[in-house]
Amino acid sequence: MIYILIKLIHIFSVFIYGGFLFTDNLFLSKMKNDLEKEEHAKIREYFMKYVRLVVPKALVVAVVSGIYLFFVNFGTIEETGLTNFQIILGIKGFLGLWLGLRGVLQVFFGIQPLVFKSHLVPFILVIIIIFLSQLMFTI
Ligand code: HEM
């Protein structure tokens, strides 16, 4: 029961974080084509004011719940080495942790993002993570 609850928390927090990245990259980024530079900056800032209240916290929840799910699912490493499931889960977890670390450093400590600055790379990473999350149980 606890597992299902935490998995649901994981899915919903990922929805909020990933949902923002989808909205930003697919729709909001197009606004600048129609608006004056200053007008665009003002509207975007207005939107981001509310994004900052929720999305970074959802990312932290996604990472913390993910760590719990990881420890329940990973299992022991046999003498034959890592299974395909463990390898893919490891990659998924690493990418998720990187996104989480990057987001926390930027939003809560004002440290500029590691390696990438736009929202396009996190967007692509989230898509990859979602693919891996479905692939890991079947491969
Ligand atoms: C932003 C980062 C993350 C995204 C977008 C994400 C996305 C997802 C998605 C879509 C699922 C599939 C749920 C399902 O099919 O029912 C999932 C499951 C899972 N995630 Fe994450 N995740 C993230 C971070 C993490 C982290 C950091 C870890 C571990 C360190 C993690 C560990 C897991 C595990 C173990 C599962 C399998 C749970 C199960 O099916 O029982 N995730 N994640």
PDB file of C-alpha atoms and ligand atoms in Angstrom:
ATOM      1  CA  MET A   1       0.000   0.000   0.000  1.00  0.00           C
ATOM      2  CA  ILE A   2       2.820   2.406   0.965  1.00  0.00           C
ATOM      3  CA  TYR A   3       4.608   1.452  -2.264  1.00  0.00           C
ATOM      4  CA  ILE A   4       1.571   2.291  -4.409  1.00  0.00           C
ATOM      5  CA  LEU A   5       1.116   5.577  -2.574  1.00  0.00           C
ATOM      6  CA  ILE A   6       4.741   6.608  -3.135  1.00  0.00           C
ATOM      7  CA  LYS A   7       4.607   5.491  -6.748  1.00  0.00           C
ATOM      8  CA  LEU A   8       1.499   7.652  -7.260  1.00  0.00           C
ATOM      9  CA  ILE A   9       3.290  10.590  -5.618  1.00  0.00           C
ATOM     10  CA  HIS A  10       6.224   9.943  -7.997  1.00  0.00           C
ATOM     11  CA  ILE A  11       3.950   9.884 -11.043  1.00  0.00           C
ATOM     12  CA  PHE A  12       2.036  13.033 -10.078  1.00  0.00           C
ATOM     13  CA  SER A  13       5.154  15.039  -9.211  1.00  0.00           C
ATOM     14  CA  VAL A  14       6.719  13.932 -12.499  1.00  0.00           C
ATOM     15  CA  PHE A  15       3.506  15.060 -14.222  1.00  0.00           C
ATOM     16  CA  ILE A  16       3.846  18.543 -12.742  1.00  0.00           C
ATOM     17  CA  TYR A  17       7.557  18.880 -13.535  1.00  0.00           C
ATOM     18  CA  GLY A  18       7.343  17.250 -16.975  1.00  0.00           C
ATOM     19  CA  GLY A  19       4.073  19.036 -17.726  1.00  0.00           C
ATOM     20  CA  PHE A  20       5.741  22.404 -17.208  1.00  0.00           C
ATOM     21  CA  LEU A  21       8.616  21.428 -19.516  1.00  0.00           C
ATOM     22  CA  PHE A  22       6.177  20.297 -22.220  1.00  0.00           C
ATOM     23  CA  THR A  23       4.140  23.516 -21.890  1.00  0.00           C
ATOM     24  CA  ASP A  24       7.239  25.702 -21.904  1.00  0.00           C
ATOM     25  CA  ASN A  25       8.958  24.071 -24.863  1.00  0.00           C
ATOM     26  CA  LEU A  26       5.940  23.371 -27.043  1.00  0.00           C
ATOM     27  CA  PHE A  27       3.791  26.445 -26.389  1.00  0.00           C
ATOM     28  CA  LEU A  28       5.238  29.230 -24.244  1.00  0.00           C
ATOM     29  CA  SER A  29       8.471  29.422 -26.218  1.00  0.00           C
ATOM     30  CA  LYS A  30       6.379  30.308 -29.289  1.00  0.00           C
ATOM     31  CA  MET A  31       4.994  33.464 -27.615  1.00  0.00           C
ATOM     32  CA  LYS A  32       8.122  35.420 -28.421  1.00  0.00           C
ATOM     33  CA  ASN A  33       7.326  35.143 -32.133  1.00  0.00           C
ATOM     34  CA  ASP A  34       4.168  37.233 -31.631  1.00  0.00           C
ATOM     35  CA  LEU A  35       5.118  39.627 -28.842  1.00  0.00           C
ATOM     36  CA  GLU A  36       7.450  42.581 -28.436  1.00  0.00           C
ATOM     37  CA  LYS A  37      10.650  41.706 -26.530  1.00  0.00           C
ATOM     38  CA  GLU A  38       9.690  43.679 -23.411  1.00  0.00           C
ATOM     39  CA  GLU A  39       6.105  42.490 -23.477  1.00  0.00           C
ATOM     40  CA  HIS A  40       7.290  38.895 -23.796  1.00  0.00           C
ATOM     41  CA  ALA A  41       9.753  39.245 -20.906  1.00  0.00           C
ATOM     42  CA  LYS A  42       6.991  40.697 -18.712  1.00  0.00           C
ATOM     43  CA  ILE A  43       4.439  37.997 -19.517  1.00  0.00           C
ATOM     44  CA  ARG A  44       6.977  35.221 -19.141  1.00  0.00           C
ATOM     45  CA  GLU A  45       8.110  36.554 -15.772  1.00  0.00           C
ATOM     46  CA  TYR A  46       4.499  36.699 -14.641  1.00  0.00           C
ATOM     47  CA  PHE A  47       4.028  33.063 -15.618  1.00  0.00           C
ATOM     48  CA  MET A  48       7.332  31.992 -14.071  1.00  0.00           C
ATOM     49  CA  LYS A  49       6.357  33.632 -10.778  1.00  0.00           C
ATOM     50  CA  TYR A  50       3.731  30.912 -10.306  1.00  0.00           C
ATOM     51  CA  VAL A  51       5.876  28.187 -11.846  1.00  0.00           C
ATOM     52  CA  ARG A  52       8.587  28.838  -9.240  1.00  0.00           C
ATOM     53  CA  LEU A  53       6.094  28.329  -6.430  1.00  0.00           C
ATOM     54  CA  VAL A  54       5.259  24.760  -7.443  1.00  0.00           C
ATOM     55  CA  VAL A  55       7.524  23.152 -10.062  1.00  0.00           C
ATOM     56  CA  PRO A  56      10.869  23.061  -8.161  1.00  0.00           C
ATOM     57  CA  LYS A  57       9.110  21.480  -5.175  1.00  0.00           C
ATOM     58  CA  ALA A  58       7.512  18.885  -7.473  1.00  0.00           C
ATOM     59  CA  LEU A  59      10.995  18.054  -8.795  1.00  0.00           C
ATOM     60  CA  VAL A  60      12.294  17.509  -5.257  1.00  0.00           C
ATOM     61  CA  VAL A  61       9.306  15.250  -4.503  1.00  0.00           C
ATOM     62  CA  ALA A  62       9.963  13.314  -7.740  1.00  0.00           C
ATOM     63  CA  VAL A  63      13.591  12.726  -6.745  1.00  0.00           C
ATOM     64  CA  VAL A  64      12.867  11.762  -3.114  1.00  0.00           C
ATOM     65  CA  SER A  65      10.028   9.394  -4.064  1.00  0.00           C
ATOM     66  CA  GLY A  66      12.219   8.059  -6.918  1.00  0.00           C
ATOM     67  CA  ILE A  67      15.009   7.219  -4.458  1.00  0.00           C
ATOM     68  CA  TYR A  68      12.530   5.206  -2.356  1.00  0.00           C
ATOM     69  CA  LEU A  69      11.253   3.361  -5.461  1.00  0.00           C
ATOM     70  CA  PHE A  70      14.844   2.761  -6.525  1.00  0.00           C
ATOM     71  CA  PHE A  71      15.797   1.016  -3.286  1.00  0.00           C
ATOM     72  CA  VAL A  72      12.706  -1.175  -3.347  1.00  0.00           C
ATOM     73  CA  ASN A  73      13.184  -2.175  -7.011  1.00  0.00           C
ATOM     74  CA  PHE A  74      16.936  -2.388  -7.574  1.00  0.00           C
ATOM     75  CA  GLY A  75      17.528  -5.672  -5.727  1.00  0.00           C
ATOM     76  CA  THR A  76      20.909  -7.259  -5.065  1.00  0.00           C
ATOM     77  CA  ILE A  77      23.742  -7.394  -7.582  1.00  0.00           C
ATOM     78  CA  GLU A  78      24.437 -11.038  -8.467  1.00  0.00           C
ATOM     79  CA  GLU A  79      27.888 -12.457  -9.240  1.00  0.00           C
ATOM     80  CA  THR A  80      26.931 -12.511 -12.931  1.00  0.00           C
ATOM     81  CA  GLY A  81      26.781  -8.695 -12.798  1.00  0.00           C
ATOM     82  CA  LEU A  82      24.056  -6.152 -13.270  1.00  0.00           C
ATOM     83  CA  THR A  83      20.829  -7.216 -14.977  1.00  0.00           C
ATOM     84  CA  ASN A  84      19.449  -5.177 -17.899  1.00  0.00           C
ATOM     85  CA  PHE A  85      16.771  -3.900 -15.539  1.00  0.00           C
ATOM     86  CA  GLN A  86      19.389  -2.693 -13.042  1.00  0.00           C
ATOM     87  CA  ILE A  87      21.444  -1.000 -15.769  1.00  0.00           C
ATOM     88  CA  ILE A  88      18.466   0.873 -17.231  1.00  0.00           C
ATOM     89  CA  LEU A  89      17.106   1.774 -13.803  1.00  0.00           C
ATOM     90  CA  GLY A  90      20.591   3.012 -12.870  1.00  0.00           C
ATOM     91  CA  ILE A  91      20.731   5.254 -15.965  1.00  0.00           C
ATOM     92  CA  LYS A  92      17.188   6.500 -15.325  1.00  0.00           C
ATOM     93  CA  GLY A  93      17.962   7.220 -11.667  1.00  0.00           C
ATOM     94  CA  PHE A  94      21.216   8.999 -12.577  1.00  0.00           C
ATOM     95  CA  LEU A  95      19.489  11.259 -15.125  1.00  0.00           C
ATOM     96  CA  GLY A  96      16.667  11.977 -12.654  1.00  0.00           C
ATOM     97  CA  LEU A  97      19.145  12.805  -9.879  1.00  0.00           C
ATOM     98  CA  TRP A  98      21.100  15.089 -12.207  1.00  0.00           C
ATOM     99  CA  LEU A  99      17.937  16.981 -13.142  1.00  0.00           C
ATOM    100  CA  GLY A 100      17.023  17.186  -9.462  1.00  0.00           C
ATOM    101  CA  LEU A 101      20.453  18.407  -8.366  1.00  0.00           C
ATOM    102  CA  ARG A 102      20.554  20.954 -11.147  1.00  0.00           C
ATOM    103  CA  GLY A 103      17.059  22.246 -10.323  1.00  0.00           C
ATOM    104  CA  VAL A 104      17.699  22.472  -6.583  1.00  0.00           C
ATOM    105  CA  LEU A 105      21.045  24.273  -7.033  1.00  0.00           C
ATOM    106  CA  GLN A 106      19.497  26.762  -9.423  1.00  0.00           C
ATOM    107  CA  VAL A 107      16.206  27.503  -7.693  1.00  0.00           C
ATOM    108  CA  PHE A 108      17.023  27.145  -4.009  1.00  0.00           C
ATOM    109  CA  PHE A 109      20.687  28.244  -4.002  1.00  0.00           C
ATOM    110  CA  GLY A 110      20.842  30.564  -7.021  1.00  0.00           C
ATOM    111  CA  ILE A 111      23.726  28.538  -8.529  1.00  0.00           C
ATOM    112  CA  GLN A 112      23.586  28.557 -12.311  1.00  0.00           C
ATOM    113  CA  PRO A 113      22.694  25.261 -13.994  1.00  0.00           C
ATOM    114  CA  LEU A 114      25.294  22.587 -14.575  1.00  0.00           C
ATOM    115  CA  VAL A 115      26.205  22.212 -18.232  1.00  0.00           C
ATOM    116  CA  PHE A 116      22.959  23.416 -19.848  1.00  0.00           C
ATOM    117  CA  LYS A 117      20.899  26.565 -19.454  1.00  0.00           C
ATOM    118  CA  SER A 118      17.741  26.393 -21.541  1.00  0.00           C
ATOM    119  CA  HIS A 119      14.707  24.255 -20.731  1.00  0.00           C
ATOM    120  CA  LEU A 120      15.216  22.227 -23.911  1.00  0.00           C
ATOM    121  CA  VAL A 121      17.775  19.791 -22.455  1.00  0.00           C
ATOM    122  CA  PRO A 122      15.695  18.973 -19.320  1.00  0.00           C
ATOM    123  CA  PHE A 123      12.730  18.493 -21.669  1.00  0.00           C
ATOM    124  CA  ILE A 124      14.673  15.988 -23.777  1.00  0.00           C
ATOM    125  CA  LEU A 125      16.015  14.270 -20.636  1.00  0.00           C
ATOM    126  CA  VAL A 126      12.499  13.902 -19.216  1.00  0.00           C
ATOM    127  CA  ILE A 127      11.355  12.258 -22.459  1.00  0.00           C
ATOM    128  CA  ILE A 128      14.334   9.878 -22.297  1.00  0.00           C
ATOM    129  CA  ILE A 129      13.633   9.128 -18.595  1.00  0.00           C
ATOM    130  CA  ILE A 130       9.981   8.328 -19.372  1.00  0.00           C
ATOM    131  CA  PHE A 131      11.063   5.970 -22.177  1.00  0.00           C
ATOM    132  CA  LEU A 132      13.578   4.281 -19.852  1.00  0.00           C
ATOM    133  CA  SER A 133      10.951   3.936 -17.098  1.00  0.00           C
ATOM    134  CA  GLN A 134       8.781   1.900 -19.464  1.00  0.00           C
ATOM    135  CA  LEU A 135      11.641   0.012 -21.095  1.00  0.00           C
ATOM    136  CA  MET A 136      13.357  -1.161 -17.904  1.00  0.00           C
ATOM    137  CA  PHE A 137      10.673  -3.664 -16.890  1.00  0.00           C
ATOM    138  CA  THR A 138      10.380  -5.246 -20.347  1.00  0.00           C
ATOM    139  CA  ILE A 139      13.956  -5.525 -21.610  1.00  0.00           C
TER     140      ILE A 139
HETATM  141  C1  HEM B   1      12.553  14.176 -13.163  1.00  0.00           C
HETATM  142  C2  HEM B   1      12.940  13.000 -12.915  1.00  0.00           C
HETATM  143  C3  HEM B   1      12.100  11.745 -13.077  1.00  0.00           C
HETATM  144  C4  HEM B   1      11.134  11.444 -13.999  1.00  0.00           C
HETATM  145  C5  HEM B   1      10.615  12.307 -15.148  1.00  0.00           C
HETATM  146  C6  HEM B   1      10.660  10.104 -13.698  1.00  0.00           C
HETATM  147  C7  HEM B   1       9.650   9.437 -14.396  1.00  0.00           C
HETATM  148  C8  HEM B   1       9.139   8.204 -14.059  1.00  0.00           C
HETATM  149  C9  HEM B   1       8.031   7.544 -14.719  1.00  0.00           C
HETATM  150  C10 HEM B   1       7.221   8.128 -15.875  1.00  0.00           C
HETATM  151  C11 HEM B   1       7.878   6.326 -14.132  1.00  0.00           C
HETATM  152  C12 HEM B   1       6.911   5.232 -14.573  1.00  0.00           C
HETATM  153  C13 HEM B   1       5.744   5.030 -13.675  1.00  0.00           C
HETATM  154  C14 HEM B   1       4.897   3.880 -14.193  1.00  0.00           C
HETATM  155  O1  HEM B   1       5.039   3.455 -15.336  1.00  0.00           O
HETATM  156  O2  HEM B   1       4.064   3.393 -13.447  1.00  0.00           O
HETATM  157  C15 HEM B   1       8.879   6.200 -13.098  1.00  0.00           C
HETATM  158  C16 HEM B   1       9.063   5.095 -12.294  1.00  0.00           C
HETATM  159  C17 HEM B   1      10.157   4.906 -11.477  1.00  0.00           C
HETATM  160  N1  HEM B   1      11.117   5.855 -11.148  1.00  0.00           N
HETATM  161 FE1  HEM B   1      11.181   7.741 -11.809  1.00  0.00          FE
HETATM  162  N2  HEM B   1      11.366   9.615 -12.624  1.00  0.00           N
HETATM  163  C18 HEM B   1      12.260  10.585 -12.223  1.00  0.00           C
HETATM  164  C19 HEM B   1      13.178  10.507 -11.196  1.00  0.00           C
HETATM  165  C20 HEM B   1      13.538   9.322 -10.585  1.00  0.00           C
HETATM  166  C21 HEM B   1      14.678   9.134  -9.716  1.00  0.00           C
HETATM  167  C22 HEM B   1      15.679  10.233  -9.351  1.00  0.00           C
HETATM  168  C23 HEM B   1      14.691   7.813  -9.348  1.00  0.00           C
HETATM  169  C24 HEM B   1      15.657   7.054  -8.496  1.00  0.00           C
HETATM  170  C25 HEM B   1      16.806   7.471  -8.029  1.00  0.00           C
HETATM  171  C26 HEM B   1      13.533   7.175  -9.958  1.00  0.00           C
HETATM  172  C27 HEM B   1      13.180   5.851  -9.812  1.00  0.00           C
HETATM  173  C28 HEM B   1      12.054   5.253 -10.339  1.00  0.00           C
HETATM  174  C29 HEM B   1      11.687   3.850 -10.136  1.00  0.00           C
HETATM  175  C30 HEM B   1      12.453   2.815  -9.330  1.00  0.00           C
HETATM  176  C31 HEM B   1      10.489   3.642 -10.845  1.00  0.00           C
HETATM  177  C32 HEM B   1       9.709   2.311 -10.990  1.00  0.00           C
HETATM  178  C33 HEM B   1       8.533   2.278 -10.062  1.00  0.00           C
HETATM  179  C34 HEM B   1       7.574   1.148 -10.424  1.00  0.00           C
HETATM  180  O3  HEM B   1       7.180   1.013 -11.578  1.00  0.00           O
HETATM  181  O4  HEM B   1       7.187   0.405  -9.524  1.00  0.00           O
HETATM  182  N3  HEM B   1      12.851   8.128 -10.702  1.00  0.00           N
HETATM  183  N4  HEM B   1       9.633   7.369 -13.067  1.00  0.00           N
END
